[in-house]
Each structure stands twice: as structure tokens, then as C-alpha cells.
Short mmCIF file of C-alpha atoms and ligand atoms in Angstrom, two decimals:
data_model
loop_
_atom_site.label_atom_id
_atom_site.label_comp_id
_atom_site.label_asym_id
_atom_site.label_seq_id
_atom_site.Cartn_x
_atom_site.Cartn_y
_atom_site.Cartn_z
CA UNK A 201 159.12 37.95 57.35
CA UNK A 202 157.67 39.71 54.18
CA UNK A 203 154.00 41.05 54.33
CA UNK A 204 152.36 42.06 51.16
CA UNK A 205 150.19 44.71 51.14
CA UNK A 206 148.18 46.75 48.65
CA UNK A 207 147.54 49.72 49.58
CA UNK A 208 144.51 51.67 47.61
CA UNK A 209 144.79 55.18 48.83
CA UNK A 210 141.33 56.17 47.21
CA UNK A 211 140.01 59.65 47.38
CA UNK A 212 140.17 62.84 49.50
CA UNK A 213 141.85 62.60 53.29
CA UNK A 214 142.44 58.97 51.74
CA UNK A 215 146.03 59.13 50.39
CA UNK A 216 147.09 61.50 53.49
CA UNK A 217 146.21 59.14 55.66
CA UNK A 218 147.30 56.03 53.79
CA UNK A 219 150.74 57.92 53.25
CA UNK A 220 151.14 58.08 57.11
CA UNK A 221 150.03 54.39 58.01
CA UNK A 222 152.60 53.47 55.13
CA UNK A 223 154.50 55.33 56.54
CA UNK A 224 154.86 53.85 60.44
CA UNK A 225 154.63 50.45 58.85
CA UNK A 226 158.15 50.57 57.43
CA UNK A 227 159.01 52.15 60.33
CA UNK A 228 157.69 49.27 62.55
CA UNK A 229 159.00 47.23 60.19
CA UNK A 230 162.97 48.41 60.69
CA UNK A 231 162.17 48.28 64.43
CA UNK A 232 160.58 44.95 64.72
CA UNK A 233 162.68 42.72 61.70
CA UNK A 234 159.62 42.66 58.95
CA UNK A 235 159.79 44.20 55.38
CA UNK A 236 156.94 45.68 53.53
CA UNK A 237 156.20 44.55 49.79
CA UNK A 238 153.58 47.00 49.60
CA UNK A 239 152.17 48.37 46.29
CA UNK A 240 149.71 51.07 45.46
CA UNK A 241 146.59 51.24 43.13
CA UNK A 242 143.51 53.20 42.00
CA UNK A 243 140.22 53.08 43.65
CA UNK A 244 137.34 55.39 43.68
CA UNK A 245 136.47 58.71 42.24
CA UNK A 246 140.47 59.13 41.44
CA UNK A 247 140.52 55.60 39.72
CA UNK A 248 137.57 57.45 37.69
CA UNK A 249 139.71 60.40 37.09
CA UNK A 250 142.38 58.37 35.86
CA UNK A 251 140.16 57.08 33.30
CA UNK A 252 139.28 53.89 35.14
CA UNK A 253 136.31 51.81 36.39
CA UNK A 254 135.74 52.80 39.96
CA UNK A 255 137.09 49.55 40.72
CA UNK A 256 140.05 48.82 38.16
CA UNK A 257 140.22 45.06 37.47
CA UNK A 258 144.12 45.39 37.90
CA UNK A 259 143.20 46.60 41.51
CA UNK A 260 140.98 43.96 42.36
CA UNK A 261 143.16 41.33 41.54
CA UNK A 262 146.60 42.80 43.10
CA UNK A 263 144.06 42.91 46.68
CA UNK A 264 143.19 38.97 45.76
CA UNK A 265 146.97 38.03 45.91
CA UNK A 266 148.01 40.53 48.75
CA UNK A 267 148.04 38.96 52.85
CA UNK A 268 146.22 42.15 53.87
CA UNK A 269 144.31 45.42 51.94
CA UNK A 270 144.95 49.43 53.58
CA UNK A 271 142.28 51.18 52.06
CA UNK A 272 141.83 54.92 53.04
CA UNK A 273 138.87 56.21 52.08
CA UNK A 274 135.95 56.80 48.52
CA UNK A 275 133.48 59.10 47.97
CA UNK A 276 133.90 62.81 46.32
CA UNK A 277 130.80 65.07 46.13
CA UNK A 278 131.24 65.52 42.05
CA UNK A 279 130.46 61.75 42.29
CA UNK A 280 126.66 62.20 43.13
CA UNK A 281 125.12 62.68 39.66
CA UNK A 282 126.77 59.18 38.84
CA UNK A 283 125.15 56.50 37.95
CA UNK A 284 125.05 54.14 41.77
CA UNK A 285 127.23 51.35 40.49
CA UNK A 286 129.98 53.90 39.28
CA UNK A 287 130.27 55.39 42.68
CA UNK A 288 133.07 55.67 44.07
CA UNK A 289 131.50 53.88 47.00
CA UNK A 290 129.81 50.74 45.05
CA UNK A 291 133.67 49.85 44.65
CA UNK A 292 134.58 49.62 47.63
CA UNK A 293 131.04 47.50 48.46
CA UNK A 294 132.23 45.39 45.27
CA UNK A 295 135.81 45.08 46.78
CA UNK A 296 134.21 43.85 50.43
CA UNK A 297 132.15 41.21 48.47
CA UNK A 298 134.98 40.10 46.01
CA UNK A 299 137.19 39.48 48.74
CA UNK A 300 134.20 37.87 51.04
CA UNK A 301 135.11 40.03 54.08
CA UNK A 302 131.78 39.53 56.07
CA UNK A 303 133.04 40.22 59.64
CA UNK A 304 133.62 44.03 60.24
CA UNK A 305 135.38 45.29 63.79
CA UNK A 306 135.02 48.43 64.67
CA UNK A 307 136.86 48.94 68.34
CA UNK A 308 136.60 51.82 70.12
CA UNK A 309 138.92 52.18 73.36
CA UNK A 310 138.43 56.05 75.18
CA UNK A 311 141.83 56.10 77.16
CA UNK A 312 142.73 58.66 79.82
CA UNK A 313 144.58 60.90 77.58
CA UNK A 314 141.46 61.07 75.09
CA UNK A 315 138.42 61.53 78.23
CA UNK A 316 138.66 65.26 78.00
CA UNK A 317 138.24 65.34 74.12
CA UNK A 318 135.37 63.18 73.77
CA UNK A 319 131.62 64.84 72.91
CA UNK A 320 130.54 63.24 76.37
CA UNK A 321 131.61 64.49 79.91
CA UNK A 322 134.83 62.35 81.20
CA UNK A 323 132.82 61.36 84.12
CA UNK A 324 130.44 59.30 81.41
CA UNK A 325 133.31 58.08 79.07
CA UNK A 326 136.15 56.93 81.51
CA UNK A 327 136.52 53.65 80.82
CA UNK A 328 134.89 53.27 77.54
CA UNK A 329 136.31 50.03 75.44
CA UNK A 330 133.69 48.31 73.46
CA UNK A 331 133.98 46.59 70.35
CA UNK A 332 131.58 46.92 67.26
CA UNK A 333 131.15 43.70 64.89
CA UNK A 334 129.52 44.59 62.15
CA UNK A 335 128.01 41.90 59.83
CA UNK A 336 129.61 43.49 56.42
CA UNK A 337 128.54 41.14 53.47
CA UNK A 338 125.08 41.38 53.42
CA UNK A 339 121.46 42.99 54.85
CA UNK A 340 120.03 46.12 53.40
CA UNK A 341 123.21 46.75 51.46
CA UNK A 342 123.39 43.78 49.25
CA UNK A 343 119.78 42.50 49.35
CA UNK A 344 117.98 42.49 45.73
CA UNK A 345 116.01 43.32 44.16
CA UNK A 346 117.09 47.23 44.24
CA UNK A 347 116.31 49.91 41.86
CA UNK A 348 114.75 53.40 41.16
CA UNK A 349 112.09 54.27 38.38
CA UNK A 350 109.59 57.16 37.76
CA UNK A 351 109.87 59.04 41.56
CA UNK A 352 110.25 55.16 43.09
CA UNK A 353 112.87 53.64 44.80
CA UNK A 354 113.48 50.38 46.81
CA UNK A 355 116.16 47.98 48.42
CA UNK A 356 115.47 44.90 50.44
CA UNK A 357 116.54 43.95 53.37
CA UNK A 358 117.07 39.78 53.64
CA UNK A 359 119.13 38.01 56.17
CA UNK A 360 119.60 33.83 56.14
CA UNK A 361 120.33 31.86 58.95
CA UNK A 362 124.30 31.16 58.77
CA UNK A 363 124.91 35.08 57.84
CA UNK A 364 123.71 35.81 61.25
CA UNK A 365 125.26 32.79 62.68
CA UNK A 366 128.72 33.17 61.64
CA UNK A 367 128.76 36.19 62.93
CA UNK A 368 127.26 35.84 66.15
CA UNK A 369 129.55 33.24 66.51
CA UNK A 370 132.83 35.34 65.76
CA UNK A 371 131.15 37.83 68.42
CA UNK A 372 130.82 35.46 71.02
CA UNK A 373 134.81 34.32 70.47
CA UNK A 374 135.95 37.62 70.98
CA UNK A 375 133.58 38.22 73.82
CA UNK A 376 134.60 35.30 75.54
CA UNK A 377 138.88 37.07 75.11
CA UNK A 378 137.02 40.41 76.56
CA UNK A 379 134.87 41.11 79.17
CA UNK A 380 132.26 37.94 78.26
CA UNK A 381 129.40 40.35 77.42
CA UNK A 382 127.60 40.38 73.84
CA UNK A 383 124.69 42.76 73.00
CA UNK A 384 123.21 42.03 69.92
CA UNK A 385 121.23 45.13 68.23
CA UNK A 386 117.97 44.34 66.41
CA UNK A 387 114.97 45.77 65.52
CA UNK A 388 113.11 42.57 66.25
CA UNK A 389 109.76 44.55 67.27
CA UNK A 390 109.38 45.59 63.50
CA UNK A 391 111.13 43.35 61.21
CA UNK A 392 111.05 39.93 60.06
CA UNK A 393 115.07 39.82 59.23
CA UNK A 394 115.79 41.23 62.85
CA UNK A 395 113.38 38.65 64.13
CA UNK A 396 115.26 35.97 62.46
CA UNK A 397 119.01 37.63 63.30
CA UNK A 398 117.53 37.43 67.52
CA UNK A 399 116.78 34.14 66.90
CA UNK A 400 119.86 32.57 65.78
CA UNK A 401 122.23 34.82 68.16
CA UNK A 402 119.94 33.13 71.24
CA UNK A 403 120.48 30.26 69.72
CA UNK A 404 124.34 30.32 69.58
CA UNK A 405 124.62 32.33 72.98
CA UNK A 406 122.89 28.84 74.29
CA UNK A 407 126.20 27.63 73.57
CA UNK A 408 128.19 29.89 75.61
CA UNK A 409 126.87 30.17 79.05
CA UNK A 410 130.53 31.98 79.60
CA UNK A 411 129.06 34.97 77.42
CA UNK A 412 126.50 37.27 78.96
CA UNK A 413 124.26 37.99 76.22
CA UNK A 414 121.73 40.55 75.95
CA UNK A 415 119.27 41.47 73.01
CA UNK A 416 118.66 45.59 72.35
CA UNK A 417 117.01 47.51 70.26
CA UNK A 418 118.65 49.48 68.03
CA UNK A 419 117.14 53.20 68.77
CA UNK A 420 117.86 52.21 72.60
CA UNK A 421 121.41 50.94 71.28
CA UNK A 422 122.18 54.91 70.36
CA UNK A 423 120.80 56.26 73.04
CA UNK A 424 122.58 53.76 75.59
CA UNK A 425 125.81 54.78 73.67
CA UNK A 426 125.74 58.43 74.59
CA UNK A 427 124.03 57.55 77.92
CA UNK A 428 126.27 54.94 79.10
CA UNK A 429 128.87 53.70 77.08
CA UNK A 430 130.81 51.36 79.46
CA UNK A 431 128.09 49.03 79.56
CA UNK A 432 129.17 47.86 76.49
CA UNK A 433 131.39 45.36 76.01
CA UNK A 434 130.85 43.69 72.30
CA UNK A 435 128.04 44.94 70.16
CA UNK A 436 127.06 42.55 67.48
CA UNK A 437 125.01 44.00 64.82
CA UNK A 438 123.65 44.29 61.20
CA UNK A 439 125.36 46.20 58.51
CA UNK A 440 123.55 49.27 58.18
CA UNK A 441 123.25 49.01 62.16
CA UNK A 442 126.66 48.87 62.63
CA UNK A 443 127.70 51.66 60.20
CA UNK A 444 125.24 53.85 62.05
CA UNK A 445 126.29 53.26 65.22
CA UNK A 446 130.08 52.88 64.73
CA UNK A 447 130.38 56.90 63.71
CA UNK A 448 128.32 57.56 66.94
CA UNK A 449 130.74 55.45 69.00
CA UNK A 450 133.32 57.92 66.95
CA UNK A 451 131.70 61.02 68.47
CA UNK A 452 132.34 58.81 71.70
CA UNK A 453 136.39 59.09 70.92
CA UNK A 454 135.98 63.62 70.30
CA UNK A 455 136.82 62.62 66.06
CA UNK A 456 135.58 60.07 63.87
CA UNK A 457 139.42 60.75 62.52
CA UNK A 458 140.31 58.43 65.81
CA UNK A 459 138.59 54.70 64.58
CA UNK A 460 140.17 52.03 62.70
CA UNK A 461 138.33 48.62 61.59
CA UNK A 462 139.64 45.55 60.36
CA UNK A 463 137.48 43.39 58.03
CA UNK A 464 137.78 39.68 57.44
CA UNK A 465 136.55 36.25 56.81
CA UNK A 466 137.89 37.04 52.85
CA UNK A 467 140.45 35.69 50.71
CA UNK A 468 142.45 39.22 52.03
CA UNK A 469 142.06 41.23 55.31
CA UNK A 470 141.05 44.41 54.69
CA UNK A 471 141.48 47.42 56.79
CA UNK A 472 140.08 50.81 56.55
CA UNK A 473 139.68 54.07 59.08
CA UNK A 474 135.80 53.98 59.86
CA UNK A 475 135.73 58.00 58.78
CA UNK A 476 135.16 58.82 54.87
CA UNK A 477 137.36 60.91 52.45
CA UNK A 478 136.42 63.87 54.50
CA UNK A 479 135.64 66.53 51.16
CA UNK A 480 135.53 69.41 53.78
CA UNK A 481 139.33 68.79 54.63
CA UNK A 482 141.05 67.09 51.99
CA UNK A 483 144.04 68.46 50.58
CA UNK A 484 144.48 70.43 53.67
CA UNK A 485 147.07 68.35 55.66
CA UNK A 486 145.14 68.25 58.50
CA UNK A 487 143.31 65.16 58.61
CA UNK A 488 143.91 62.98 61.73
CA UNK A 489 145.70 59.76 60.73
CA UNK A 490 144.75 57.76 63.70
CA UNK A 491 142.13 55.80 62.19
CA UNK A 492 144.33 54.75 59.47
CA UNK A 493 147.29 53.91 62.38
CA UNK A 494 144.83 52.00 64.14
CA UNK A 495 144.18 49.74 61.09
CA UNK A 496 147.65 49.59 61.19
CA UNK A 497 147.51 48.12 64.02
CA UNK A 498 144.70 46.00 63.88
CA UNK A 499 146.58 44.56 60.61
CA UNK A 500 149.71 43.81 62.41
CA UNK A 501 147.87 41.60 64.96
CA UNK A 502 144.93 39.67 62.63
CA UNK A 503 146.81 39.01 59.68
CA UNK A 504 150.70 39.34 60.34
CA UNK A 505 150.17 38.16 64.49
CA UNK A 506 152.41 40.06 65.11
CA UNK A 507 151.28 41.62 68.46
CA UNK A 508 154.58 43.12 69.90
CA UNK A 509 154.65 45.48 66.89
CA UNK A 510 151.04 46.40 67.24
CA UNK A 511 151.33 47.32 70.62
CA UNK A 512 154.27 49.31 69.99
CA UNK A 513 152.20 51.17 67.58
CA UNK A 514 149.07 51.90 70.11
CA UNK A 515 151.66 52.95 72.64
CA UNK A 516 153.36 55.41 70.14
CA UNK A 517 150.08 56.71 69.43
CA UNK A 518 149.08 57.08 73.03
CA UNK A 519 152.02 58.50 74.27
CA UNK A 520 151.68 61.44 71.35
CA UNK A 521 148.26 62.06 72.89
CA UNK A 522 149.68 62.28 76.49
CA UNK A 523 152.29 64.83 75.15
CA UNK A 524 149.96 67.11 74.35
CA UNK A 525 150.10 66.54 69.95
CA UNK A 526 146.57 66.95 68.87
CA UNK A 527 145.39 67.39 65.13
CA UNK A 528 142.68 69.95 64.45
CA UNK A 529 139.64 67.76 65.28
CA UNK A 530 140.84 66.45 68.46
CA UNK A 531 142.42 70.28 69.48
CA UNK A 532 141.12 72.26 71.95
CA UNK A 533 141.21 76.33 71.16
CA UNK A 534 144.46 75.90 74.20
CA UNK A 535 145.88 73.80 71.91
CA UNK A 536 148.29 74.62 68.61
CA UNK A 537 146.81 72.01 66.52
CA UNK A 538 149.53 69.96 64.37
CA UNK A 539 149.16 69.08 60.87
CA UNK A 540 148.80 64.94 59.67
CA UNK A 541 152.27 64.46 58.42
CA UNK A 542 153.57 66.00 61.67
CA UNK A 543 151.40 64.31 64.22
CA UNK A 544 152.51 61.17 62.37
CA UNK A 545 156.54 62.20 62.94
CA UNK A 546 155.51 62.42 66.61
CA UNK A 547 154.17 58.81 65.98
CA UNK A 548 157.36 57.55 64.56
CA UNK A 549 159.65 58.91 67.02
CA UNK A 550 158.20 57.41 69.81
CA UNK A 551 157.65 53.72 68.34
CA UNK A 552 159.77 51.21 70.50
CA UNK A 553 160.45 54.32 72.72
CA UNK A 554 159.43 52.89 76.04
CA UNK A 555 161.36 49.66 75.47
CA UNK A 556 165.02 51.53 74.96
CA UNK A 557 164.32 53.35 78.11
P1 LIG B 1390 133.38 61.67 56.56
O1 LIG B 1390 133.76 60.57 57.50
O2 LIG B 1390 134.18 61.79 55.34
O3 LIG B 1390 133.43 63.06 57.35
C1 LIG B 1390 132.57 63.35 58.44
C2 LIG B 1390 133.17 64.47 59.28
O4 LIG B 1390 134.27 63.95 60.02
C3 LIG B 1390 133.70 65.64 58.45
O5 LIG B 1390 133.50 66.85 59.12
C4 LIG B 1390 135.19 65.34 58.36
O6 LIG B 1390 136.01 66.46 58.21
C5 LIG B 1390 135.45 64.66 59.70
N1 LIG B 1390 136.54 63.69 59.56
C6 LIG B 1390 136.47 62.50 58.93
N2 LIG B 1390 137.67 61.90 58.95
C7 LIG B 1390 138.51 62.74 59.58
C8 LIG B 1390 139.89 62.68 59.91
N3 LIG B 1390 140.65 61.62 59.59
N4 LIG B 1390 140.43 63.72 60.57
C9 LIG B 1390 139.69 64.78 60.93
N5 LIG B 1390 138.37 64.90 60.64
C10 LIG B 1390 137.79 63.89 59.98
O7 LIG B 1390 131.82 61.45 56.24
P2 LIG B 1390 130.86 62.19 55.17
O8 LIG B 1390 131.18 63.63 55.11
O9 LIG B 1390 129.52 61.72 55.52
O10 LIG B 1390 131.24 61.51 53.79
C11 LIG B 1390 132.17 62.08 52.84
C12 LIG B 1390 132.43 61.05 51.74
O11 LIG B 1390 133.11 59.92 52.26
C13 LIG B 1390 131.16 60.50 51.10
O12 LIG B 1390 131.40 60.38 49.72
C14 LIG B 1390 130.99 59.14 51.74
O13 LIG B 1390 130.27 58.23 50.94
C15 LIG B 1390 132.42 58.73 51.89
N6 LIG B 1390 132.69 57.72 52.95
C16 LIG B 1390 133.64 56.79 52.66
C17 LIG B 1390 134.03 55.88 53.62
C18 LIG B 1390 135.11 54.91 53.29
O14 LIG B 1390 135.77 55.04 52.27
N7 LIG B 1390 135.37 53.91 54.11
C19 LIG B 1390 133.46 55.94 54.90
C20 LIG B 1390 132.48 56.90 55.16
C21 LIG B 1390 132.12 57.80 54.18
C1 LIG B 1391 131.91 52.81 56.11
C2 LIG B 1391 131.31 53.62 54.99
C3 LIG B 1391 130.83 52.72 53.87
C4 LIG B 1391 129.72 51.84 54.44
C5 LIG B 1391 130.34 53.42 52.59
C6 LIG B 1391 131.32 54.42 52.07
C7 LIG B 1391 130.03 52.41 51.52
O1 LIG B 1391 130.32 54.46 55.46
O2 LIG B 1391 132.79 51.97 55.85
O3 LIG B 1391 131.53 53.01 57.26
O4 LIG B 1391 128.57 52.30 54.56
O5 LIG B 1391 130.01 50.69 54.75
MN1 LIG B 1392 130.23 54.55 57.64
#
């Protein structure tokens, strides 16, 4: 089996990371009989430096005619004068829409040998595995008319009917292959579009009396998040809702470095680390490649099925953890923190590990 795969290792932490989840994929890919036809392009504020459109055409089309997309991260601060559809991050908006990825997950699993790092007390976080699906192709980030003029600025925020729907539907699949629990997050007490987005997720939940569904609001969503995250099983929400909360469910993990998210419903997959190109960081070797594994991952079982490599992956990962291989964010001042390119030899040599033995 070949998988093709375009990697776009974008700006700052991006191409460290995307080096390392490269990286393990060959690996996996010796281990468990696949080969990689991978290939690498511009994106971003490097694309720009390179004398290219944020978003080269070239790149565009060689994500169109991959299986799956590993993007690792946009956004540089010398990018904040530019004009907003040169930013680095309007490409990778454009590259969501071109490809039609409207379903973003976002999972978030705190396992014992994470507890102790997380910003919450283990007592509160034991147990946490929740899942955020983010609606990704539309809401306040798409909606038009937008614009700026003379000390004004606006964007609108529009929803229709089978936006929600789909979603809520893809939510309530994966709910019902969980723990059967959906809590959709609204702000239905103030807006029209979250009104309508209640609506139609009640309506589809009357479909699956095998779901539990409940309806929250969204400042109640964060606060239930710190409070108690176990009562979450899979959060369905909007897309500026779900970006919000998905770095707060990060916090939840000790690192936003740790999250991974898969986004589909396109012509390609696409699969990014939740966390951004990190400016404060970058070029410093010591971003935590995780995220970027755990896209990995989530690539290997949505678009490749192949679930035996996955989990080979997330054990590798876990079993790092357990030996006591932290990167800077995730250290403790008792640990000696290890570098990306190390923590992600640690990876490596223990994929497979626990089958041999
Ligand atoms: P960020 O996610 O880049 O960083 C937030 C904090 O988390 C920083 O302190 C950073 O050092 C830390 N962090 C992030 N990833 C880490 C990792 N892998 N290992 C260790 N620490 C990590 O968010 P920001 O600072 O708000 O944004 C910086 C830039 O990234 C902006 O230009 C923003 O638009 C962009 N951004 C891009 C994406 C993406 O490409 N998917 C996502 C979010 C933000
Ligand atoms: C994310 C990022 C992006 C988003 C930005 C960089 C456009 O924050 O993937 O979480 O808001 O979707
Ligand atoms: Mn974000």
C-alpha cells in the first residue's frame, strides 16, 4: 500500500514538527508494510518569503491530488501589517475551503502518565477523553460581507440549516462509537445563528435516542471544562467556538504542543497539530511534536484505516511519557527536558516495541 501525502511544513515550530511526524511515518511505514510518496511544498509566511502567494497555486493543487494533507503550522508576527487575505493564515482558511474539509476533530485523551502535567489537579483530570468537533467551513469565519473602513470593522456570522446538520450528524456517529453523549455548545440566548444551530442538532438527536444529548452554553462550556472535564464526552460546536475551546481543552493536556486534529468531509484529509507556529520557540528545537504525531495518527486511521499502525504510534508515544521523556512545555523543573528531534527518537524506538516483547 502507497499513501500520498503532501506535506506543507509552513512557518515557525511548523517544519520541526512536520520533520518529526515525517519522520515516524516512514518509520511506521517499514514496521507495518506501507510506503510513503510524500512530497513537500510552501505555505504561509515562508511561501511569502520565497516569493510566493501565501497559498502557491502549485501547493493547492499537489493537496487536491494527495489521499491525505500534514500541515504544521502559519502565522509569523512580521505578517501583521499585511494586507488579511495575504496572511499567512487566510491560506490556510483558503486551503480548508478549497479542499471542503467542514468537519474538524479535535480529541483530547488525559492518560495516567500526562495527570500530573496538566494545568488542573489530577484528582479533576483523571479520566479526561472528550472529543471536540468543530464545524470548520463556515460561521463567523467565512460569513460575508466582511471588511474594515475609516476606524470600522465587521464580519457576519450566518449559519444554514444542513451546515449545522451535517455536522451534528457526524457528532452523533461518533458519539454513538464513544460513550453516547453529545453536548452541543451555543449561544442560543443571544444569537439568531446559535438559535438556528440548537434547533437542527434537537432535531437530529430526535433521531438517536442511543445518544444522550445535551444543549450548553458556550461561557458555561469553558467553565465546565476546567471545572469538570470528564463530563464530556463529544462536544459539537461552531467554528470560532470550537477553536476557542479546543486550546482550553489543550491547557487540559499541561501543552497545547500535546493536540492533534484531523479535518475532513474534503476532496483530501487534512491534518494539523491544534497549536500555531509558536514565534516564541521556533528555531529552538524544542517544540513538542506530539500534536503533529497525533495527526499522525489520526491520519493513519481516517484516511489510510489503518488502525494497527495508529495504535502502535499512540502506544510509542505513551510509553515515552511513562519513561519519564518530557519536552520543555510538558517538563517539570525535576525533569531534564529533551529537545523535539530527540523526544521523537524516543518515539521511534519504541514503535512496535510492545509487540516483539
Ligand atoms: P501558538 O499555538 O503558536 O502558541 C501558543 C503558546 O503555546 C506559545 O507559548 C507556544 O510556545 C506554545 N506552544 C505552541 N505549540 C507548541 C509546541 N508544539 N510545543 C511547545 N509549546 C508550544 O499560538 P499563538 O502564539 O496565539 O499564535 C502564533 C501564530 O500561530 C499566529 O500567527 C497564529 O495565527 C498562528 N496559528 C496558527 C495555527 C495553525 O497553523 N494551525 C494555529 C494557531 C495559531
Ligand atoms: C487553528 C488556528 C486557525 C483557526 C487559524 C490559524 C486560522 O487557530 O487551527 O486552531 O482559527 O482555525
Ligand atoms: Mn486555534
Amino acid at each position: 500500500m502507497e499513501l500520498k501525502v503532501a506535506f506543507l511544513p509552513g512557518d515557525g515550530v511548523g517544519p520541526e514538527v512536520t520533520e518529526s511526524a515525517r519522520g515516524v511515518l516512514d518509520a511506521l511505514g517499514d514496521r507495518f508494510g506501507f510506503s510513503v510518496r510524500g512530497s513537500s511544498h510552501p505555505v504561509g509566511w515562508s511561501a511569502v518569503q520565497q516569493g510566493y502567494d501565501s497559498l502557491p497555486d502549485a501547493t493547492l493543487q499537489a493537496c487536491l491530488e494527495a489521499d491525505a494533507v500534514f500541515l504544521g503550522a502559519v502565522g509569523h508576527p512580521n505578517a501583521d501589517g499585511v494586507p488579511p487575505g495575504q496572511r499567512p493564515e487566510a491560506a490556510l482558511l483558503r486551503l480548508r475551503s478549497e479542499l471542503g474539509c467542514w468537519a474538524n476533530l479535535r480529541p483530547l485523551k488525559v492518560g495516567e502518565e500526562l495527570v500530573d502535567r496538566s494545568a488542573l489537579k489530577a484528582e479533576r483530570v483523571r479520566g479526561t477523553d472528550l472529543l471536540v468537533v468543530r464545524e470548520l467551513a463556515g460561521g463567523l469565519y467565512y460569513g460575508e460581507p466582511r471588511g474594515s473602513e475609516n476606524g470600522h470593522a465587521w464580519n457576519t456570522l450566518r449559519y444554514e440549516e444542513g451546515e449545522v446538520g451535517r455536522i451534528a450528524e457526524l457528532a452523533f456517529d461518533l458519539a454513538e462509537r464513544r460513550r453516547g453523549r453529545v453536548t452541543s455548545v451555543d449561544k442560543a440566548n443571544v444569537l439568531e445563528t446559535s438559535r438556528l444551530w440548537r434547533d437542527v442538532v434537537a432535531e437530529v438527536g430526535r433521531a438517536r435516542p442511543g445518544v444522550a444529548l445535551e444543549h450548553m452554553f458556550v461561557d458555561r462550556a469553558a467553565m465546565e471544562l476546567v471545572l469538570n472535564p470528564t463530563r464530556f464526552d463529544v462536544i459539537v460546536t461552531s467554528n470560532l467556538f470550537g477553536d476557542i475551546l479546543s486550546d482550553e481543552a489543550g491547557a487540559l493536556a499541561g501543552s497545547l504542543g500535546v493536540l492533534g486534529s484531523a479535518s475532513l468531509g474534503g476532496r483530501s484529509d487534512l491534518y494539523e497539530p491544534v497549536h500555531g507556529s509558536a514565534p516564541d520557540i521556533a528555531g529552538c528545537g524544542t517544540a513538542n511534536p506530539m500534536g503533529a504525531l497525533s495527526s499522525v495518527a489520526l491520519m493513519l486511521r481516517h484516511t489510510f484505516a489503518l488502525e494497527e499502525a495508529a495504535e502502535a504510534l499512540d502506544d510509542a508515544v505513551r510509553a515515552t511519557l511513562a519513561a519519564g521523556i518530557w519536552t520543555a512545555d510538558l517538563a517539570t523543573p525535576a525533569d531534564e527536558p529533551v529537545g523535539t528531534d530527540a523526544f521523537t527518537a524516543q518515539v521511534r524506538d519504541r514503535l512496535g516495541r510492545s509487540e516483539e516483547s
